[in-house]
């Protein structure tokens, strides 16, 4: 019989993080409950400014407007930021379906919940998946928007599930 086992790996930040490139690699953004909107050179700076100024507490960035794969998601509130990247949102198993999240090392052994009001109106974010480093989060979002890749100037917690044989 098989069962699913969850794996966690910590990816430290690079002491010399990647520089911010020009251009736009991600096509859509969603601020719930609105529909996906295209990211253009004209609205890119407005999107980033709204996030940095705290006007938007949540956003999804993706090339797939159905939010099925390669999604960066921000949920924030009360000075905390939960930034997550999902390779595959279809429930797949295996490292190709890994998720990456910010984390707070002081809360890794805790299931303490935050007061962040999630955009879906029902999810709960545990404190261990958050950071208070707003500048790093905003830079990671901009880097993802411009490259479609994770910025290496922030530490990431990587998680995935694998089928394990119980015999």
Short mmCIF file of N, CA and C in Angstrom, two decimals:
data_model
loop_
_atom_site.label_atom_id
_atom_site.label_comp_id
_atom_site.label_asym_id
_atom_site.label_seq_id
_atom_site.Cartn_x
_atom_site.Cartn_y
_atom_site.Cartn_z
N UNK A 1 0.84 -1.18 0.00
CA UNK A 1 0.00 0.00 0.00
C UNK A 1 0.89 1.25 0.00
N UNK A 2 0.44 2.27 -0.67
CA UNK A 2 1.19 3.52 -0.75
C UNK A 2 0.55 4.60 0.09
N UNK A 3 1.37 5.52 0.56
CA UNK A 3 0.87 6.71 1.24
C UNK A 3 1.71 7.89 0.77
N UNK A 4 1.20 9.06 1.00
CA UNK A 4 1.90 10.28 0.59
C UNK A 4 2.74 10.79 1.74
N UNK A 5 3.98 11.12 1.43
CA UNK A 5 4.89 11.70 2.42
C UNK A 5 5.26 13.11 1.96
N UNK A 6 5.26 14.04 2.89
CA UNK A 6 5.61 15.42 2.56
C UNK A 6 7.08 15.66 2.87
N UNK A 7 7.74 16.39 1.97
CA UNK A 7 9.15 16.74 2.12
C UNK A 7 9.28 18.25 2.21
N UNK A 8 10.21 18.69 3.04
CA UNK A 8 10.50 20.12 3.20
C UNK A 8 12.01 20.31 3.03
N UNK A 9 12.38 21.34 2.30
CA UNK A 9 13.78 21.71 2.11
C UNK A 9 13.88 23.22 2.26
N UNK A 10 14.94 23.69 2.89
CA UNK A 10 15.14 25.12 3.07
C UNK A 10 16.22 25.60 2.11
N UNK A 11 15.88 26.63 1.36
CA UNK A 11 16.80 27.21 0.39
C UNK A 11 17.24 28.57 0.93
N UNK A 12 18.50 28.70 1.32
CA UNK A 12 18.95 29.98 1.89
C UNK A 12 19.03 31.07 0.83
N UNK A 13 18.97 32.30 1.29
CA UNK A 13 19.12 33.40 0.35
C UNK A 13 20.56 33.50 -0.11
N UNK A 14 20.73 33.99 -1.30
CA UNK A 14 22.05 34.21 -1.87
C UNK A 14 22.58 35.52 -1.29
N UNK A 15 23.81 35.52 -0.83
CA UNK A 15 24.38 36.74 -0.25
C UNK A 15 24.59 37.83 -1.30
N UNK A 16 24.67 37.44 -2.57
CA UNK A 16 24.74 38.40 -3.68
C UNK A 16 23.56 38.10 -4.60
N UNK A 17 22.37 38.61 -4.24
CA UNK A 17 21.18 38.26 -5.02
C UNK A 17 21.21 38.80 -6.44
N UNK A 18 20.42 38.15 -7.28
CA UNK A 18 20.32 38.53 -8.68
C UNK A 18 19.83 39.97 -8.80
N UNK A 19 20.38 40.68 -9.78
CA UNK A 19 19.97 42.06 -10.04
C UNK A 19 18.61 42.08 -10.72
N UNK A 20 17.94 43.21 -10.60
CA UNK A 20 16.61 43.36 -11.18
C UNK A 20 16.72 43.65 -12.67
N UNK A 21 16.19 42.76 -13.50
CA UNK A 21 16.22 43.01 -14.95
C UNK A 21 15.08 43.92 -15.38
N UNK A 22 15.11 44.33 -16.61
CA UNK A 22 14.01 45.09 -17.21
C UNK A 22 13.05 44.10 -17.86
N UNK A 23 11.95 44.61 -18.34
CA UNK A 23 11.00 43.78 -19.08
C UNK A 23 9.94 43.18 -18.18
N UNK A 24 9.06 42.41 -18.81
CA UNK A 24 7.96 41.75 -18.11
C UNK A 24 7.86 40.34 -18.66
N UNK A 25 7.89 39.35 -17.76
CA UNK A 25 7.80 37.95 -18.18
C UNK A 25 6.47 37.31 -17.80
N UNK A 26 5.76 37.89 -16.84
CA UNK A 26 4.50 37.34 -16.37
C UNK A 26 3.36 38.12 -17.02
N UNK A 27 2.36 37.41 -17.52
CA UNK A 27 1.32 38.03 -18.34
C UNK A 27 0.11 38.56 -17.58
N UNK A 28 -0.23 37.95 -16.42
CA UNK A 28 -1.48 38.32 -15.76
C UNK A 28 -1.30 38.55 -14.26
N UNK A 29 -2.19 39.39 -13.73
CA UNK A 29 -2.30 39.53 -12.28
C UNK A 29 -3.77 39.46 -11.91
N UNK A 30 -4.01 38.98 -10.69
CA UNK A 30 -5.37 38.89 -10.17
C UNK A 30 -5.35 39.42 -8.75
N UNK A 31 -6.23 40.36 -8.47
CA UNK A 31 -6.49 40.81 -7.11
C UNK A 31 -7.93 40.39 -6.80
N UNK A 32 -8.08 39.34 -6.00
CA UNK A 32 -9.41 38.81 -5.72
C UNK A 32 -10.31 39.88 -5.16
N UNK A 33 -11.56 39.88 -5.53
CA UNK A 33 -12.29 38.89 -6.32
C UNK A 33 -12.34 39.23 -7.81
N UNK A 34 -11.49 40.13 -8.26
CA UNK A 34 -11.51 40.54 -9.67
C UNK A 34 -11.02 39.43 -10.59
N UNK A 35 -11.29 39.59 -11.86
CA UNK A 35 -10.84 38.67 -12.89
C UNK A 35 -9.38 38.98 -13.26
N UNK A 36 -8.68 38.02 -13.89
CA UNK A 36 -7.30 38.27 -14.32
C UNK A 36 -7.22 39.47 -15.27
N UNK A 37 -6.18 40.26 -15.08
CA UNK A 37 -5.92 41.39 -15.98
C UNK A 37 -4.51 41.25 -16.53
N UNK A 38 -4.33 41.71 -17.75
CA UNK A 38 -3.03 41.61 -18.40
C UNK A 38 -2.04 42.60 -17.79
N UNK A 39 -0.81 42.17 -17.65
CA UNK A 39 0.27 43.06 -17.18
C UNK A 39 0.92 43.65 -18.41
N UNK A 40 0.98 44.96 -18.44
CA UNK A 40 1.57 45.68 -19.56
C UNK A 40 2.66 46.61 -19.04
N UNK A 41 3.52 47.11 -19.92
CA UNK A 41 4.50 48.10 -19.47
C UNK A 41 3.82 49.32 -18.82
N UNK A 42 2.62 49.67 -19.28
CA UNK A 42 1.92 50.83 -18.74
C UNK A 42 1.41 50.61 -17.32
N UNK A 43 0.96 49.39 -16.99
CA UNK A 43 0.41 49.20 -15.64
C UNK A 43 1.37 48.48 -14.68
N UNK A 44 2.51 48.06 -15.15
CA UNK A 44 3.47 47.34 -14.30
C UNK A 44 3.88 48.17 -13.09
N UNK A 45 4.27 49.41 -13.30
CA UNK A 45 4.69 50.26 -12.19
C UNK A 45 3.54 50.56 -11.24
N UNK A 46 2.33 50.69 -11.77
CA UNK A 46 1.14 50.92 -10.92
C UNK A 46 0.90 49.71 -10.01
N UNK A 47 1.02 48.52 -10.57
CA UNK A 47 0.85 47.29 -9.79
C UNK A 47 1.85 47.26 -8.64
N UNK A 48 3.12 47.48 -8.96
CA UNK A 48 4.17 47.47 -7.93
C UNK A 48 3.95 48.55 -6.89
N UNK A 49 3.54 49.74 -7.31
CA UNK A 49 3.30 50.84 -6.37
C UNK A 49 2.13 50.51 -5.44
N UNK A 50 1.05 49.96 -5.98
CA UNK A 50 -0.09 49.58 -5.14
C UNK A 50 0.30 48.54 -4.08
N UNK A 51 1.18 47.62 -4.45
CA UNK A 51 1.66 46.63 -3.49
C UNK A 51 2.56 47.26 -2.44
N UNK A 52 3.53 48.05 -2.89
CA UNK A 52 4.48 48.68 -1.96
C UNK A 52 3.78 49.64 -1.00
N UNK A 53 2.75 50.36 -1.50
CA UNK A 53 2.03 51.31 -0.66
C UNK A 53 0.99 50.64 0.24
N UNK A 54 0.80 49.34 0.10
CA UNK A 54 -0.15 48.61 0.94
C UNK A 54 -1.59 48.75 0.51
N UNK A 55 -1.84 49.30 -0.68
CA UNK A 55 -3.23 49.41 -1.17
C UNK A 55 -3.81 48.04 -1.52
N UNK A 56 -2.93 47.15 -1.94
CA UNK A 56 -3.35 45.78 -2.24
C UNK A 56 -2.67 44.84 -1.26
N UNK A 57 -3.45 44.04 -0.56
CA UNK A 57 -2.90 43.09 0.39
C UNK A 57 -2.73 41.70 -0.19
N UNK A 58 -3.29 41.51 -1.39
CA UNK A 58 -3.14 40.21 -2.02
C UNK A 58 -3.01 40.38 -3.52
N UNK A 59 -2.32 39.44 -4.13
CA UNK A 59 -2.18 39.43 -5.59
C UNK A 59 -1.72 38.04 -6.02
N UNK A 60 -2.14 37.66 -7.21
CA UNK A 60 -1.66 36.45 -7.86
C UNK A 60 -1.00 36.89 -9.15
N UNK A 61 0.19 36.38 -9.44
CA UNK A 61 0.90 36.66 -10.68
C UNK A 61 1.08 35.34 -11.41
N UNK A 62 0.74 35.31 -12.70
CA UNK A 62 0.79 34.04 -13.42
C UNK A 62 0.79 34.24 -14.93
N UNK A 63 1.23 33.24 -15.65
CA UNK A 63 1.06 33.21 -17.10
C UNK A 63 -0.15 32.38 -17.47
N UNK A 64 -0.80 31.79 -16.48
CA UNK A 64 -1.96 30.95 -16.69
C UNK A 64 -3.15 31.58 -15.97
N UNK A 65 -4.05 32.25 -16.70
CA UNK A 65 -5.15 32.96 -16.04
C UNK A 65 -6.12 32.04 -15.30
N UNK A 66 -6.03 30.71 -15.52
CA UNK A 66 -6.86 29.76 -14.78
C UNK A 66 -6.23 29.40 -13.44
N UNK A 67 -5.07 29.97 -13.13
CA UNK A 67 -4.36 29.76 -11.87
C UNK A 67 -4.09 28.28 -11.60
N UNK A 68 -3.63 27.58 -12.64
CA UNK A 68 -3.34 26.16 -12.50
C UNK A 68 -1.86 25.85 -12.34
N UNK A 69 -0.97 26.72 -12.78
CA UNK A 69 0.46 26.44 -12.63
C UNK A 69 1.25 27.73 -12.67
N UNK A 70 2.46 27.66 -12.10
CA UNK A 70 3.38 28.79 -12.07
C UNK A 70 2.71 30.06 -11.57
N UNK A 71 2.31 30.01 -10.30
CA UNK A 71 1.57 31.11 -9.67
C UNK A 71 2.37 31.65 -8.49
N UNK A 72 2.58 32.96 -8.46
CA UNK A 72 3.10 33.60 -7.25
C UNK A 72 1.92 34.27 -6.58
N UNK A 73 1.78 34.02 -5.27
CA UNK A 73 0.65 34.53 -4.51
C UNK A 73 1.15 35.28 -3.29
N UNK A 74 0.59 36.45 -3.07
CA UNK A 74 0.87 37.23 -1.86
C UNK A 74 -0.42 37.41 -1.08
N UNK A 75 -0.35 37.13 0.21
CA UNK A 75 -1.40 37.48 1.17
C UNK A 75 -0.70 38.23 2.27
N UNK A 76 -1.27 39.35 2.71
CA UNK A 76 -0.58 40.14 3.73
C UNK A 76 -1.57 40.85 4.64
N UNK A 77 -1.06 41.24 5.78
CA UNK A 77 -1.85 42.00 6.75
C UNK A 77 -1.10 42.10 8.07
N UNK A 78 -1.35 43.14 8.81
CA UNK A 78 -0.74 43.35 10.13
C UNK A 78 0.78 43.28 10.10
N UNK A 79 1.39 43.78 9.02
CA UNK A 79 2.84 43.81 8.92
C UNK A 79 3.49 42.48 8.59
N UNK A 80 2.68 41.47 8.27
CA UNK A 80 3.20 40.16 7.88
C UNK A 80 2.88 39.89 6.42
N UNK A 81 3.77 39.15 5.78
CA UNK A 81 3.64 38.84 4.35
C UNK A 81 3.84 37.34 4.15
N UNK A 82 2.88 36.71 3.50
CA UNK A 82 2.97 35.30 3.13
C UNK A 82 3.09 35.27 1.61
N UNK A 83 4.27 34.96 1.14
CA UNK A 83 4.54 34.91 -0.30
C UNK A 83 4.79 33.46 -0.66
N UNK A 84 4.07 32.99 -1.66
CA UNK A 84 4.18 31.59 -2.06
C UNK A 84 4.22 31.48 -3.57
N UNK A 85 4.97 30.50 -4.05
CA UNK A 85 5.02 30.18 -5.47
C UNK A 85 4.61 28.72 -5.63
N UNK A 86 3.66 28.47 -6.50
CA UNK A 86 3.18 27.12 -6.78
C UNK A 86 3.56 26.75 -8.20
N UNK A 87 4.30 25.66 -8.35
CA UNK A 87 4.63 25.19 -9.69
C UNK A 87 3.40 24.61 -10.38
N UNK A 88 2.60 23.87 -9.63
CA UNK A 88 1.45 23.17 -10.19
C UNK A 88 0.36 23.19 -9.14
N UNK A 89 -0.79 23.74 -9.47
CA UNK A 89 -1.89 23.89 -8.52
C UNK A 89 -2.96 22.82 -8.72
N UNK A 90 -2.63 21.74 -9.43
CA UNK A 90 -3.64 20.73 -9.75
C UNK A 90 -3.65 19.57 -8.78
N UNK A 91 -2.87 19.63 -7.72
CA UNK A 91 -2.84 18.54 -6.75
C UNK A 91 -1.90 17.42 -7.13
N UNK A 92 -1.05 17.66 -8.09
CA UNK A 92 -0.09 16.64 -8.53
C UNK A 92 0.88 16.31 -7.39
N UNK A 93 1.46 15.14 -7.51
CA UNK A 93 2.43 14.67 -6.53
C UNK A 93 3.79 14.60 -7.23
N UNK A 94 4.85 14.91 -6.50
CA UNK A 94 6.19 14.87 -7.05
C UNK A 94 6.83 16.23 -6.99
N UNK A 95 8.14 16.24 -7.14
CA UNK A 95 8.87 17.50 -7.01
C UNK A 95 8.49 18.51 -8.09
N UNK A 96 7.98 18.05 -9.24
CA UNK A 96 7.55 18.99 -10.28
C UNK A 96 6.35 19.82 -9.81
N UNK A 97 5.67 19.37 -8.76
CA UNK A 97 4.53 20.09 -8.21
C UNK A 97 4.89 20.79 -6.89
N UNK A 98 6.14 21.13 -6.72
CA UNK A 98 6.60 21.74 -5.47
C UNK A 98 5.99 23.13 -5.27
N UNK A 99 5.93 23.53 -4.02
CA UNK A 99 5.55 24.89 -3.65
C UNK A 99 6.71 25.50 -2.88
N UNK A 100 6.83 26.80 -2.97
CA UNK A 100 7.89 27.56 -2.29
C UNK A 100 7.21 28.65 -1.48
N UNK A 101 7.67 28.87 -0.26
CA UNK A 101 7.04 29.85 0.61
C UNK A 101 8.08 30.60 1.43
N UNK A 102 7.74 31.86 1.76
CA UNK A 102 8.52 32.55 2.77
C UNK A 102 8.30 31.80 4.08
N UNK A 103 9.16 32.04 5.04
CA UNK A 103 8.98 31.38 6.34
C UNK A 103 9.68 32.18 7.43
N UNK A 104 9.25 31.91 8.65
CA UNK A 104 9.86 32.52 9.83
C UNK A 104 10.46 31.40 10.66
N UNK A 105 11.79 31.33 10.74
CA UNK A 105 12.44 30.22 11.45
C UNK A 105 12.02 30.09 12.91
N UNK A 106 11.60 31.19 13.53
CA UNK A 106 11.21 31.15 14.94
C UNK A 106 9.87 30.46 15.16
N UNK A 107 9.09 30.27 14.10
CA UNK A 107 7.75 29.68 14.23
C UNK A 107 7.61 28.34 13.50
N UNK A 108 8.71 27.76 13.04
CA UNK A 108 8.62 26.53 12.24
C UNK A 108 7.95 25.38 12.99
N UNK A 109 8.11 25.31 14.30
CA UNK A 109 7.50 24.23 15.07
C UNK A 109 6.13 24.61 15.63
N UNK A 110 5.56 25.70 15.11
CA UNK A 110 4.28 26.20 15.64
C UNK A 110 3.22 26.20 14.54
N UNK A 111 1.99 25.98 14.95
CA UNK A 111 0.85 26.12 14.03
C UNK A 111 0.04 27.37 14.36
N UNK A 112 0.70 28.35 15.00
CA UNK A 112 0.03 29.60 15.35
C UNK A 112 -0.51 30.26 14.10
N UNK A 113 -1.76 30.69 14.15
CA UNK A 113 -2.41 31.32 13.01
C UNK A 113 -2.22 32.83 13.04
N UNK A 114 -2.20 33.43 11.86
CA UNK A 114 -2.11 34.88 11.75
C UNK A 114 -3.52 35.47 11.63
N UNK A 115 -3.60 36.79 11.67
CA UNK A 115 -4.87 37.49 11.45
C UNK A 115 -5.00 37.96 10.00
N UNK A 116 -4.15 37.46 9.11
CA UNK A 116 -4.22 37.86 7.70
C UNK A 116 -5.56 37.40 7.13
N UNK A 117 -6.30 38.36 6.56
CA UNK A 117 -7.56 38.03 5.91
C UNK A 117 -7.26 37.60 4.47
N UNK A 118 -7.41 36.32 4.21
CA UNK A 118 -7.07 35.78 2.90
C UNK A 118 -8.08 36.19 1.85
N UNK A 119 -7.59 36.32 0.64
CA UNK A 119 -8.43 36.77 -0.47
C UNK A 119 -9.57 35.81 -0.78
N UNK A 120 -9.40 34.51 -0.46
CA UNK A 120 -10.48 33.57 -0.73
C UNK A 120 -11.55 33.59 0.36
N UNK A 121 -11.31 34.35 1.43
CA UNK A 121 -12.30 34.50 2.49
C UNK A 121 -12.37 33.35 3.47
N UNK A 122 -11.54 32.32 3.30
CA UNK A 122 -11.65 31.17 4.20
C UNK A 122 -10.32 30.57 4.64
N UNK A 123 -9.28 30.72 3.86
CA UNK A 123 -8.00 30.10 4.21
C UNK A 123 -7.39 30.76 5.44
N UNK A 124 -6.57 29.99 6.13
CA UNK A 124 -5.86 30.46 7.30
C UNK A 124 -4.36 30.33 7.00
N UNK A 125 -3.60 31.35 7.34
CA UNK A 125 -2.16 31.32 7.13
C UNK A 125 -1.47 31.20 8.48
N UNK A 126 -0.64 30.20 8.61
CA UNK A 126 0.13 30.01 9.83
C UNK A 126 1.32 30.96 9.85
N UNK A 127 1.69 31.37 11.02
CA UNK A 127 2.79 32.33 11.20
C UNK A 127 4.10 31.81 10.61
N UNK A 128 4.29 30.49 10.62
CA UNK A 128 5.55 29.94 10.11
C UNK A 128 5.76 30.22 8.63
N UNK A 129 4.71 30.53 7.88
CA UNK A 129 4.82 30.79 6.45
C UNK A 129 4.91 32.28 6.11
N UNK A 130 5.21 33.10 7.10
CA UNK A 130 5.23 34.54 6.89
C UNK A 130 6.62 35.13 7.15
N UNK A 131 6.74 36.37 6.73
CA UNK A 131 7.93 37.17 7.04
C UNK A 131 7.46 38.61 7.26
N UNK A 132 8.24 39.37 8.00
CA UNK A 132 7.96 40.79 8.19
C UNK A 132 8.84 41.64 7.29
N UNK A 133 9.66 41.02 6.46
CA UNK A 133 10.61 41.74 5.61
C UNK A 133 9.92 42.21 4.32
N UNK A 134 9.22 43.33 4.43
CA UNK A 134 8.45 43.87 3.31
C UNK A 134 9.33 44.16 2.10
N UNK A 135 10.48 44.77 2.31
CA UNK A 135 11.35 45.11 1.17
C UNK A 135 11.75 43.87 0.38
N UNK A 136 12.13 42.79 1.07
CA UNK A 136 12.51 41.56 0.38
C UNK A 136 11.33 40.97 -0.37
N UNK A 137 10.16 40.99 0.24
CA UNK A 137 8.96 40.44 -0.42
C UNK A 137 8.63 41.25 -1.67
N UNK A 138 8.68 42.57 -1.57
CA UNK A 138 8.34 43.40 -2.74
C UNK A 138 9.37 43.21 -3.86
N UNK A 139 10.63 43.05 -3.50
CA UNK A 139 11.65 42.79 -4.50
C UNK A 139 11.44 41.43 -5.15
N UNK A 140 11.08 40.42 -4.34
CA UNK A 140 10.82 39.08 -4.87
C UNK A 140 9.63 39.10 -5.84
N UNK A 141 8.61 39.88 -5.52
CA UNK A 141 7.45 39.99 -6.40
C UNK A 141 7.85 40.65 -7.71
N UNK A 142 8.58 41.76 -7.62
CA UNK A 142 8.99 42.45 -8.85
C UNK A 142 9.89 41.56 -9.70
N UNK A 143 10.81 40.84 -9.06
CA UNK A 143 11.71 39.95 -9.79
C UNK A 143 10.91 38.85 -10.51
N UNK A 144 9.92 38.29 -9.82
CA UNK A 144 9.08 37.26 -10.45
C UNK A 144 8.30 37.85 -11.62
N UNK A 145 7.74 39.03 -11.44
CA UNK A 145 6.99 39.69 -12.50
C UNK A 145 7.87 39.91 -13.73
N UNK A 146 9.12 40.25 -13.52
CA UNK A 146 10.03 40.56 -14.64
C UNK A 146 10.70 39.31 -15.24
N UNK A 147 10.80 38.22 -14.47
CA UNK A 147 11.53 37.04 -14.97
C UNK A 147 10.70 35.76 -15.01
N UNK A 148 9.65 35.68 -14.20
CA UNK A 148 8.90 34.43 -14.06
C UNK A 148 9.62 33.43 -13.19
N UNK A 149 10.66 33.88 -12.46
CA UNK A 149 11.48 33.00 -11.62
C UNK A 149 11.53 33.53 -10.19
N UNK A 150 11.90 32.64 -9.27
CA UNK A 150 12.07 33.05 -7.88
C UNK A 150 13.33 33.87 -7.70
N UNK A 151 13.23 34.91 -6.90
CA UNK A 151 14.39 35.74 -6.58
C UNK A 151 15.20 35.03 -5.50
N UNK A 152 16.51 35.01 -5.66
CA UNK A 152 17.37 34.30 -4.71
C UNK A 152 17.83 35.17 -3.54
N UNK A 153 17.27 36.36 -3.41
CA UNK A 153 17.64 37.25 -2.31
C UNK A 153 16.73 37.12 -1.10
N UNK A 154 15.93 36.07 -1.09
CA UNK A 154 15.04 35.80 0.03
C UNK A 154 15.13 34.29 0.30
N UNK A 155 15.10 33.87 1.57
CA UNK A 155 15.11 32.42 1.84
C UNK A 155 13.75 31.81 1.52
N UNK A 156 13.76 30.61 1.00
CA UNK A 156 12.52 29.92 0.63
C UNK A 156 12.43 28.58 1.34
N UNK A 157 11.21 28.21 1.69
CA UNK A 157 10.90 26.87 2.16
C UNK A 157 10.25 26.16 0.98
N UNK A 158 10.83 25.05 0.57
CA UNK A 158 10.32 24.28 -0.55
C UNK A 158 9.64 23.04 -0.01
N UNK A 159 8.43 22.77 -0.48
CA UNK A 159 7.71 21.59 -0.04
C UNK A 159 7.15 20.82 -1.24
N UNK A 160 7.07 19.52 -1.09
CA UNK A 160 6.45 18.69 -2.12
C UNK A 160 6.05 17.37 -1.49
N UNK A 161 5.23 16.61 -2.20
CA UNK A 161 4.76 15.32 -1.72
C UNK A 161 5.16 14.22 -2.70
N UNK A 162 5.45 13.06 -2.13
CA UNK A 162 5.82 11.89 -2.94
C UNK A 162 5.04 10.68 -2.44
N UNK A 163 4.70 9.80 -3.35
CA UNK A 163 4.12 8.52 -2.95
C UNK A 163 5.22 7.66 -2.38
N UNK A 164 4.97 7.06 -1.23
CA UNK A 164 5.91 6.18 -0.55
C UNK A 164 5.28 4.79 -0.42
N UNK A 165 6.08 3.76 -0.61
CA UNK A 165 5.61 2.39 -0.45
C UNK A 165 5.72 2.04 1.02
N UNK A 166 4.61 1.59 1.62
CA UNK A 166 4.58 1.25 3.05
C UNK A 166 5.11 -0.14 3.34
N UNK A 167 5.39 -0.94 2.35
CA UNK A 167 5.80 -2.33 2.62
C UNK A 167 7.21 -2.45 3.09
#
